[in-house]
Short mmCIF file of C-alpha atoms and ligand atoms in Angstrom, two decimals:
data_model
loop_
_atom_site.label_atom_id
_atom_site.label_comp_id
_atom_site.label_asym_id
_atom_site.label_seq_id
_atom_site.Cartn_x
_atom_site.Cartn_y
_atom_site.Cartn_z
CA MET A 19 0.12 0.13 0.10
CA SER A 20 1.53 3.37 -0.92
CA ASP A 21 -0.93 5.53 1.14
CA ASN A 22 1.41 6.84 4.05
CA ILE A 23 -1.77 8.19 5.93
CA PHE A 24 -1.26 5.20 8.37
CA GLU A 25 2.34 6.14 8.91
CA SER A 26 1.59 9.91 9.45
CA LEU A 27 -1.14 8.98 11.94
CA THR A 28 1.15 6.78 13.78
CA ALA A 29 3.75 9.27 14.00
CA LYS A 30 1.03 12.04 15.46
CA LEU A 31 -0.20 9.72 18.18
CA LYS A 32 3.76 9.18 18.99
CA ALA A 33 4.17 12.66 19.20
CA THR A 34 1.50 13.41 21.44
CA GLY A 35 2.04 10.40 23.98
CA ASN A 36 -1.23 8.71 22.63
CA PHE A 37 0.05 5.83 20.71
CA ARG A 38 -1.17 2.53 22.08
CA THR A 39 0.36 -0.96 21.93
CA ILE A 40 -1.02 -4.23 22.84
CA PRO A 41 0.76 -4.84 26.26
CA GLU A 42 2.96 -8.17 26.54
CA ASN A 43 1.81 -11.17 28.39
CA ARG A 44 1.09 -9.88 31.92
CA PHE A 45 1.15 -13.09 33.99
CA GLY A 46 4.23 -14.29 35.50
CA ASN A 47 5.96 -14.84 39.09
CA GLY A 48 5.30 -11.93 41.29
CA VAL A 49 3.41 -9.70 38.78
CA LEU A 50 0.64 -7.92 40.39
CA ASP A 51 -2.25 -6.90 38.06
CA PHE A 52 -4.08 -3.73 38.88
CA SER A 53 -5.26 -3.33 35.28
CA ALA A 54 -7.97 -6.12 34.82
CA ASN A 55 -11.76 -5.99 35.64
CA ASP A 56 -11.49 -8.97 37.55
CA TYR A 57 -13.28 -7.67 40.81
CA LEU A 58 -14.08 -11.15 42.35
CA GLY A 59 -11.11 -12.98 41.31
CA PHE A 60 -13.10 -15.19 39.00
CA GLY A 61 -10.81 -14.66 36.20
CA ASN A 62 -8.56 -17.50 37.42
CA ILE A 63 -11.24 -20.09 37.48
CA THR A 64 -10.55 -22.72 34.82
CA PHE A 65 -12.71 -24.89 32.66
CA ARG A 66 -11.09 -27.76 34.48
CA ASP A 67 -11.97 -26.04 37.89
CA MET A 68 -15.74 -25.88 36.92
CA LEU A 69 -16.10 -29.19 35.29
CA VAL A 70 -15.92 -30.79 39.05
CA GLY A 71 -19.75 -30.63 39.53
CA HIS A 72 -20.66 -29.36 36.30
CA PRO A 73 -20.21 -32.16 33.57
CA GLU A 74 -22.98 -30.56 31.42
CA LEU A 75 -20.22 -28.21 30.21
CA LEU A 76 -18.74 -31.01 28.14
CA ASN A 77 -21.86 -31.20 26.20
CA ALA A 78 -22.34 -27.38 25.48
CA PRO A 79 -21.50 -26.42 21.62
CA MET A 80 -18.76 -24.13 21.04
CA THR A 81 -20.50 -22.21 18.63
CA SER A 82 -24.35 -21.08 17.70
CA SER A 83 -23.39 -21.04 13.86
CA ALA A 84 -25.94 -18.19 13.38
CA SER A 85 -27.48 -15.20 14.92
CA ARG A 86 -30.02 -15.64 17.70
CA LEU A 87 -32.91 -15.07 15.24
CA LEU A 88 -31.77 -18.13 13.47
CA ALA A 89 -29.89 -20.32 15.95
CA SER A 90 -31.13 -23.93 16.24
CA THR A 91 -30.34 -24.32 19.85
CA GLN A 92 -31.75 -21.68 22.06
CA SER A 93 -32.03 -23.67 25.46
CA HIS A 94 -28.69 -22.03 27.00
CA TYR A 95 -29.60 -18.71 26.27
CA ASN A 96 -33.00 -19.26 27.47
CA ASP A 97 -31.92 -20.90 30.74
CA LEU A 98 -29.69 -17.88 31.47
CA GLU A 99 -32.22 -15.21 30.61
CA ARG A 100 -34.60 -16.82 33.21
CA LEU A 101 -32.13 -17.23 35.76
CA LEU A 102 -31.63 -13.24 35.10
CA GLU A 103 -35.44 -12.76 35.20
CA SER A 104 -35.78 -14.27 38.46
CA ILE A 105 -32.75 -12.24 39.92
CA TYR A 106 -34.18 -9.01 38.69
CA GLY A 107 -37.95 -9.62 39.12
CA PHE A 108 -40.94 -7.29 38.81
CA GLY A 109 -42.12 -9.33 35.67
CA ARG A 110 -39.07 -7.86 33.88
CA ARG A 111 -37.42 -9.67 30.95
CA ALA A 112 -33.68 -10.45 29.86
CA LEU A 113 -32.13 -10.29 26.68
CA LEU A 114 -28.41 -11.49 26.02
CA PHE A 115 -25.95 -9.68 23.72
CA ASN A 116 -22.64 -10.59 22.56
CA SER A 117 -20.99 -8.13 24.80
CA GLY A 118 -21.47 -4.95 26.44
CA TYR A 119 -20.32 -2.91 23.39
CA HIS A 120 -22.89 -4.86 21.24
CA ALA A 121 -25.62 -4.21 23.83
CA ASN A 122 -24.98 -0.18 24.10
CA VAL A 123 -24.47 0.36 20.65
CA GLY A 124 -27.62 -1.58 19.55
CA MET A 125 -29.90 -0.33 22.05
CA VAL A 126 -28.89 3.06 22.27
CA SER A 127 -28.84 3.47 18.20
CA ALA A 128 -32.45 1.76 18.20
CA LEU A 129 -33.83 4.02 20.92
CA GLY A 130 -32.34 7.20 19.50
CA SER A 131 -33.84 6.43 16.05
CA LEU A 132 -37.48 6.46 17.32
CA PRO A 133 -39.19 9.80 16.53
CA GLY A 134 -39.87 12.32 19.06
CA THR A 135 -37.06 11.03 21.23
CA LEU A 136 -34.02 12.94 22.84
CA ILE A 137 -30.84 11.15 24.43
CA VAL A 138 -29.48 12.95 27.32
CA ALA A 139 -26.13 11.14 28.43
CA ASP A 140 -23.68 11.82 31.06
CA LYS A 141 -20.41 13.41 29.77
CA LEU A 142 -18.40 10.32 30.85
CA VAL A 143 -20.47 7.42 29.42
CA HIS A 144 -18.56 4.53 28.06
CA ALA A 145 -17.40 4.53 24.29
CA SER A 146 -20.03 2.00 23.27
CA ILE A 147 -22.76 4.31 24.34
CA ILE A 148 -21.19 7.44 22.65
CA ASP A 149 -20.84 5.05 19.50
CA GLY A 150 -24.58 4.18 19.79
CA MET A 151 -25.52 7.94 19.71
CA LYS A 152 -23.14 8.67 16.64
CA GLU A 153 -26.00 8.85 14.28
CA ILE A 154 -28.53 10.47 16.36
CA ARG A 155 -29.12 14.33 15.85
CA ASN A 156 -31.23 14.80 19.02
CA ARG A 157 -28.67 14.26 21.90
CA ILE A 158 -27.37 16.30 24.63
CA ARG A 159 -24.45 15.59 27.20
CA PHE A 160 -24.69 16.86 30.70
CA PRO A 161 -21.79 17.54 32.97
CA HIS A 162 -20.44 14.26 34.98
CA ASN A 163 -22.92 13.26 37.69
CA ASN A 164 -24.45 16.88 37.68
CA LEU A 165 -28.11 16.14 38.17
CA ASP A 166 -29.21 19.85 38.86
CA LYS A 167 -28.03 20.35 35.14
CA LEU A 168 -29.89 17.40 34.04
CA ASP A 169 -33.05 18.67 35.81
CA GLU A 170 -32.66 21.90 33.90
CA ILE A 171 -32.16 20.05 30.54
CA LEU A 172 -35.39 17.78 31.24
CA ALA A 173 -37.09 21.05 32.18
CA ARG A 174 -36.12 22.62 29.11
CA GLU A 175 -36.82 19.97 26.80
CA ALA A 176 -40.01 18.29 28.46
CA ASP A 177 -42.30 19.55 26.19
CA ASN A 178 -40.24 19.38 22.78
CA TYR A 179 -39.88 15.25 22.95
CA GLU A 180 -42.20 12.66 23.59
CA ARG A 181 -39.28 10.65 25.02
CA LYS A 182 -36.28 11.92 26.85
CA ILE A 183 -33.72 8.99 27.41
CA VAL A 184 -31.42 9.61 29.92
CA ILE A 185 -28.36 7.33 30.05
CA VAL A 186 -26.02 6.84 32.84
CA GLU A 187 -23.44 4.43 34.24
CA SER A 188 -24.01 3.24 38.03
CA VAL A 189 -20.29 2.95 38.51
CA TYR A 190 -18.08 5.01 36.06
CA SER A 191 -15.40 2.94 34.70
CA MET A 192 -12.66 5.64 34.96
CA ASP A 193 -13.37 7.44 38.07
CA GLY A 194 -15.27 4.61 40.16
CA ASP A 195 -17.88 7.15 41.07
CA SER A 196 -21.88 6.83 40.82
CA PRO A 197 -24.87 9.41 40.07
CA ASP A 198 -27.48 9.76 42.77
CA LEU A 199 -30.15 7.07 41.70
CA GLU A 200 -32.86 7.84 43.93
CA ARG A 201 -32.78 11.35 42.36
CA LEU A 202 -32.74 9.98 39.01
CA VAL A 203 -36.01 8.44 39.61
CA SER A 204 -37.58 11.41 40.97
CA LEU A 205 -36.34 13.32 37.86
CA LYS A 206 -38.13 10.76 35.95
CA LYS A 207 -41.31 11.12 38.07
CA LYS A 208 -41.15 14.85 37.79
CA TYR A 209 -40.97 14.88 33.80
CA PRO A 210 -43.09 12.33 32.23
CA GLY A 211 -41.55 10.71 29.22
CA THR A 212 -38.38 10.24 30.89
CA ILE A 213 -36.86 6.64 30.33
CA LEU A 214 -33.92 5.61 32.57
CA TYR A 215 -31.25 3.70 30.77
CA ILE A 216 -28.43 2.67 33.02
CA ASP A 217 -25.23 0.74 32.47
CA GLU A 218 -24.17 -1.39 35.48
CA ALA A 219 -21.11 -2.97 33.84
CA HIS A 220 -18.70 -1.93 36.98
CA ALA A 221 -21.40 -2.66 39.69
CA PHE A 222 -22.68 -5.97 38.70
CA GLY A 223 -21.19 -8.87 40.71
CA VAL A 224 -19.97 -6.14 42.97
CA LEU A 225 -22.47 -3.76 44.37
CA GLY A 226 -25.99 -4.14 45.79
CA SER A 227 -27.56 -7.21 47.37
CA LYS A 228 -25.67 -10.34 46.13
CA GLY A 229 -23.74 -8.14 43.86
CA THR A 230 -27.08 -7.47 41.54
CA GLY A 231 -25.95 -3.95 40.93
CA LEU A 232 -26.99 -0.64 42.44
CA THR A 233 -30.51 -0.19 41.04
CA MET A 234 -31.33 -3.24 43.07
CA GLN A 235 -30.87 -1.48 46.33
CA THR A 236 -32.89 1.38 45.35
CA HIS A 237 -36.53 2.11 46.62
CA ALA A 238 -37.82 1.10 43.17
CA PRO A 239 -35.60 -0.90 40.92
CA ASP A 240 -38.06 -1.25 38.23
CA GLU A 241 -38.17 2.46 37.62
CA PHE A 242 -34.83 1.76 35.78
CA ASP A 243 -36.52 0.96 32.37
CA ILE A 244 -33.32 -0.62 30.90
CA VAL A 245 -30.41 -2.14 32.96
CA ILE A 246 -27.60 -3.47 31.23
CA ALA A 247 -24.47 -5.14 32.50
CA THR A 248 -21.59 -6.87 30.89
CA LEU A 249 -20.36 -10.63 31.84
CA GLY A 250 -16.95 -9.95 31.03
CA LYS A 251 -15.76 -8.28 34.11
CA ALA A 252 -16.71 -9.41 37.68
CA VAL A 253 -18.17 -12.64 36.69
CA GLY A 254 -15.47 -13.95 34.75
CA SER A 255 -17.07 -14.66 31.44
CA TYR A 256 -18.00 -12.90 28.15
CA GLY A 257 -21.08 -11.30 26.66
CA ALA A 258 -23.95 -9.03 28.39
CA PHE A 259 -27.46 -8.72 29.17
CA ALA A 260 -30.23 -6.23 29.47
CA ILE A 261 -33.18 -6.09 31.82
CA MET A 262 -36.30 -4.32 30.60
CA LYS A 263 -40.33 -4.86 30.28
CA GLU A 264 -41.33 -7.25 27.60
CA PRO A 265 -42.34 -4.85 24.76
CA VAL A 266 -39.00 -3.04 25.21
CA ARG A 267 -37.35 -6.24 24.55
CA ASN A 268 -39.37 -7.07 21.77
CA PHE A 269 -38.49 -3.86 20.21
CA PHE A 270 -34.95 -4.65 20.65
CA ILE A 271 -35.08 -8.09 19.15
CA ASN A 272 -36.55 -6.51 15.96
CA LYS A 273 -34.50 -3.15 15.82
CA ALA A 274 -31.27 -3.46 17.69
CA ARG A 275 -28.81 -4.26 14.67
CA SER A 276 -25.96 -5.74 16.72
CA PHE A 277 -28.44 -8.20 17.98
CA ILE A 278 -29.82 -9.15 14.82
CA PHE A 279 -26.73 -9.10 12.46
CA SER A 280 -24.22 -11.00 14.56
CA THR A 281 -23.52 -14.74 15.30
CA SER A 282 -24.80 -14.97 18.90
CA LEU A 283 -22.41 -16.17 21.64
CA PRO A 284 -21.13 -19.75 21.98
CA PRO A 285 -23.68 -21.73 23.94
CA GLN A 286 -20.59 -22.86 25.97
CA THR A 287 -19.83 -19.33 26.88
CA VAL A 288 -23.60 -18.89 27.99
CA LEU A 289 -23.68 -21.87 30.02
CA TRP A 290 -20.37 -20.80 31.64
CA SER A 291 -21.87 -17.34 32.42
CA LYS A 292 -24.99 -18.98 34.03
CA LEU A 293 -22.62 -21.13 36.35
CA MET A 294 -20.45 -18.11 37.17
CA ILE A 295 -23.52 -15.87 37.94
CA GLU A 296 -24.87 -18.63 40.32
CA ARG A 297 -21.27 -18.33 42.14
CA MET A 298 -21.35 -14.59 42.12
CA LEU A 299 -24.53 -14.48 43.88
CA ASN A 300 -22.96 -16.44 46.72
CA ALA A 301 -19.71 -14.46 46.57
CA SER A 302 -20.15 -12.26 49.70
CA ASN A 303 -16.63 -13.05 50.98
CA GLU A 304 -15.21 -11.76 48.04
CA ARG A 305 -17.27 -8.57 47.97
CA ARG A 306 -16.40 -7.92 51.68
CA GLN A 307 -12.71 -8.26 50.75
CA LEU A 308 -13.07 -6.07 47.73
CA ARG A 309 -14.61 -3.38 49.88
CA HIS A 310 -11.69 -3.61 52.24
CA ASN A 311 -9.41 -3.20 49.73
CA SER A 312 -11.32 -0.44 48.13
CA GLU A 313 -11.15 1.50 51.68
CA LYS A 314 -7.40 0.72 52.07
CA LEU A 315 -6.62 2.12 48.35
CA TYR A 316 -8.92 5.25 48.97
CA MET A 317 -7.15 6.29 52.04
CA ALA A 318 -3.73 5.96 50.43
CA LEU A 319 -4.77 7.73 47.24
CA GLN A 320 -6.19 10.52 49.48
CA GLU A 321 -2.95 10.98 51.02
CA ILE A 322 -0.99 10.95 47.82
CA ALA A 323 -3.19 13.15 45.86
CA PRO A 324 -6.34 14.45 47.71
CA ASP A 325 -9.34 14.65 45.48
CA ARG A 326 -12.74 15.82 46.72
CA ASN A 327 -14.33 13.84 43.87
CA ARG A 328 -12.74 10.69 44.82
CA THR A 329 -14.91 7.93 46.30
CA VAL A 330 -14.33 4.50 48.06
CA SER A 331 -14.35 2.25 44.93
CA HIS A 332 -12.84 -0.70 43.53
CA ILE A 333 -11.84 1.44 40.63
CA GLY A 334 -9.04 3.93 41.84
CA TYR A 335 -7.26 6.53 39.92
CA LEU A 336 -4.19 8.77 40.02
CA ILE A 337 -4.65 11.81 37.72
CA ILE A 338 -1.48 12.52 36.12
CA GLY A 339 -2.55 15.10 33.45
CA ASP A 340 -0.08 14.30 30.76
CA PRO A 341 -0.19 11.19 28.56
CA SER A 342 3.71 10.74 28.34
CA ARG A 343 4.05 11.20 32.16
CA ALA A 344 1.25 8.71 32.53
CA VAL A 345 2.99 6.09 30.13
CA GLY A 346 6.31 6.77 31.89
CA LEU A 347 4.88 5.99 35.15
CA SER A 348 3.22 2.83 34.15
CA ALA A 349 6.38 1.85 32.63
CA LYS A 350 8.34 2.22 35.99
CA LEU A 351 5.64 0.46 38.13
CA ARG A 352 5.95 -2.38 35.67
CA GLU A 353 9.61 -2.76 36.26
CA GLN A 354 8.71 -3.43 40.07
CA GLY A 355 6.20 -6.26 38.83
CA LEU A 356 2.89 -3.83 39.03
CA ILE A 357 0.61 -3.66 36.23
CA VAL A 358 -1.05 -0.44 36.31
CA LEU A 359 -2.09 0.98 32.98
CA PRO A 360 -2.08 4.47 31.77
CA ILE A 361 -5.30 5.90 30.50
CA ARG A 362 -5.29 8.46 27.87
CA THR A 363 -7.43 10.40 25.45
CA PRO A 364 -10.06 9.66 24.09
CA THR A 365 -10.86 7.13 26.88
CA VAL A 366 -10.50 10.30 29.29
CA PRO A 367 -10.71 13.95 28.57
CA PRO A 368 -7.45 15.66 27.69
CA GLY A 369 -5.76 17.00 30.83
CA THR A 370 -7.01 14.16 33.07
CA GLU A 371 -4.67 11.41 31.95
CA ARG A 372 -4.26 8.80 34.68
CA LEU A 373 -3.22 5.54 36.08
CA ARG A 374 -6.39 3.31 36.64
CA ILE A 375 -6.15 1.13 39.37
CA SER A 376 -8.58 -1.79 39.21
CA LEU A 377 -8.92 -3.74 42.48
CA SER A 378 -9.75 -7.45 42.99
CA SER A 379 -10.87 -9.46 45.91
CA SER A 380 -7.87 -11.61 45.32
CA HIS A 381 -5.38 -8.71 46.03
CA SER A 382 -4.07 -8.99 49.53
CA ASP A 383 -3.09 -6.26 52.09
CA ALA A 384 0.55 -6.82 51.17
CA ASP A 385 -0.24 -6.53 47.44
CA ILE A 386 -1.81 -3.14 47.92
CA ASP A 387 0.96 -1.98 50.28
CA LYS A 388 3.67 -2.91 47.56
CA LEU A 389 1.46 -0.75 45.09
CA ILE A 390 1.11 2.41 47.37
CA SER A 391 4.69 2.50 48.29
CA ALA A 392 5.53 2.33 44.50
CA LEU A 393 3.13 5.26 43.94
CA LYS A 394 4.47 7.32 46.66
CA GLU A 395 8.08 6.68 45.38
CA TRP A 396 7.23 7.62 41.71
CA LYS A 397 4.41 10.16 41.84
C1 LIG B 10 -19.53 0.97 31.31
C2 LIG B 10 -19.10 0.01 30.10
N1 LIG B 10 -20.01 -0.36 29.29
C3 LIG B 10 -19.76 -1.33 28.52
C4 LIG B 10 -18.62 -1.94 28.29
C5 LIG B 10 -18.37 -2.62 27.30
O1 LIG B 10 -18.52 -4.26 27.81
P1 LIG B 10 -17.90 -5.40 26.93
O2 LIG B 10 -16.37 -5.25 27.34
O3 LIG B 10 -18.52 -6.52 27.33
O4 LIG B 10 -17.94 -4.96 25.46
C6 LIG B 10 -17.65 -1.58 29.04
C7 LIG B 10 -16.21 -2.05 29.14
O5 LIG B 10 -15.25 -1.75 29.05
C8 LIG B 10 -17.77 -0.49 30.06
O6 LIG B 10 -16.82 -0.11 31.05
#
C-alpha cells in the first residue's frame, strides 16, 4: 500500500504520547495485576475447575453458527435469561447480547432512531454508548454526575420531545463514582416521558444485594427502564445482558442491529456465564474483601493526591494530567512487577490522563501496600 496516511497518523499519535500498543503477556511470577476488571478474582477459574460438579459443560456446543434469530439451539440462552429474570424480578425480561459494546451500540442507536426522542447522556459514559449515539441528531450530554444540570435540561426539553432517554452508568469506569440513583428516579417522575437507561458494567457482581448492582438497592428498581451489564468483568465470562419490560425487549429483538446481525454467543460461554452468575450471587466473602481493599486504596490515594471527587471504589485513579508522564509512570511500575495501565485520550478527557487502578478481592493487604509504596515513590 503506497498510502502513507497510516504512518503519518502513527507518528502523530507517538508525538502526542497517545500511541497505543498491545501490552505484553502480564502473567508471571510475582506480577501483580491492577489493570483487569476481575473484581471478584473469578478470572483465574479454569474450565477444569468448573467441570467438577458441572459435567454439562462438556456437552455445550462451542458455536451457535448463527444469529440468535436463526440459531437452532436456544436452550442455553433461555436458561440464562430466565435466571436473570428471576434475579431482577418485577415481571421484567432479560435479553442477552454478544458483549456490553454490542448491547449499548445496538440499544442506544435503536432508541435514538425513534421519532420524538431525545438522548440525554452523562459526559463520561462509555465509548459503546457514545458510538450508539453517533448517528443521532437529538442528543445532549450533561456534565458528569451533575443532576441539577440534568434537571434543567429535562425542564427545558420536556415538551419538545415525547421521550427523553437519560443514560448513565451506575459506577463510572474511569472514576469509580456513581450518580444519585434515587434522584434520577425522582427526575423521571417529575418529567413524564423520561426513560432511565443505566449501564451497571462495573457494579454487576460487586455492589447491591448479592452483587446484583446498584439499581437493586434503590427503593424502586423497576423504575430503571433499561439496565445493562456485561459478563466480561466481575463474573469472569463474556457477553452482556439487558433487563427491561417485555415490549421493550421485543423492540430490541426487532431493531437492535448488533443483536440481529451477528452470530450469537457460543452456548458454551452462555452456560459458563450462568454457572458464574450462580457463583457470584454467593460470593459475599469476595465482596467483603473487595470493599476492604477499596477502603485501603482510597485512604492511600487521598494521602498521595487529595481529591474531593474521589470515592471509596474498586476503581481507583491517580490523575497525572499528561499522556507521556502517565505512560512513563506505568512503565516504572511495570519494572517493579506492578501492572497499572495509563489511561489517555480519548478514553478520558485531555488533561485528566491517569493511572487506573482496578482492584480485585484476590489482592491481599501486602499487594496493595506494595502498590501504594511504589506510587508514593514515583508520583
Ligand atoms: C461502562 C461500560 N459499558 C460497556 C462496556 C463494554 O462491555 P464489553 O467489554 O462486554 O464489550 C464496558 C467495558 O469496557 C464498560 O466499561
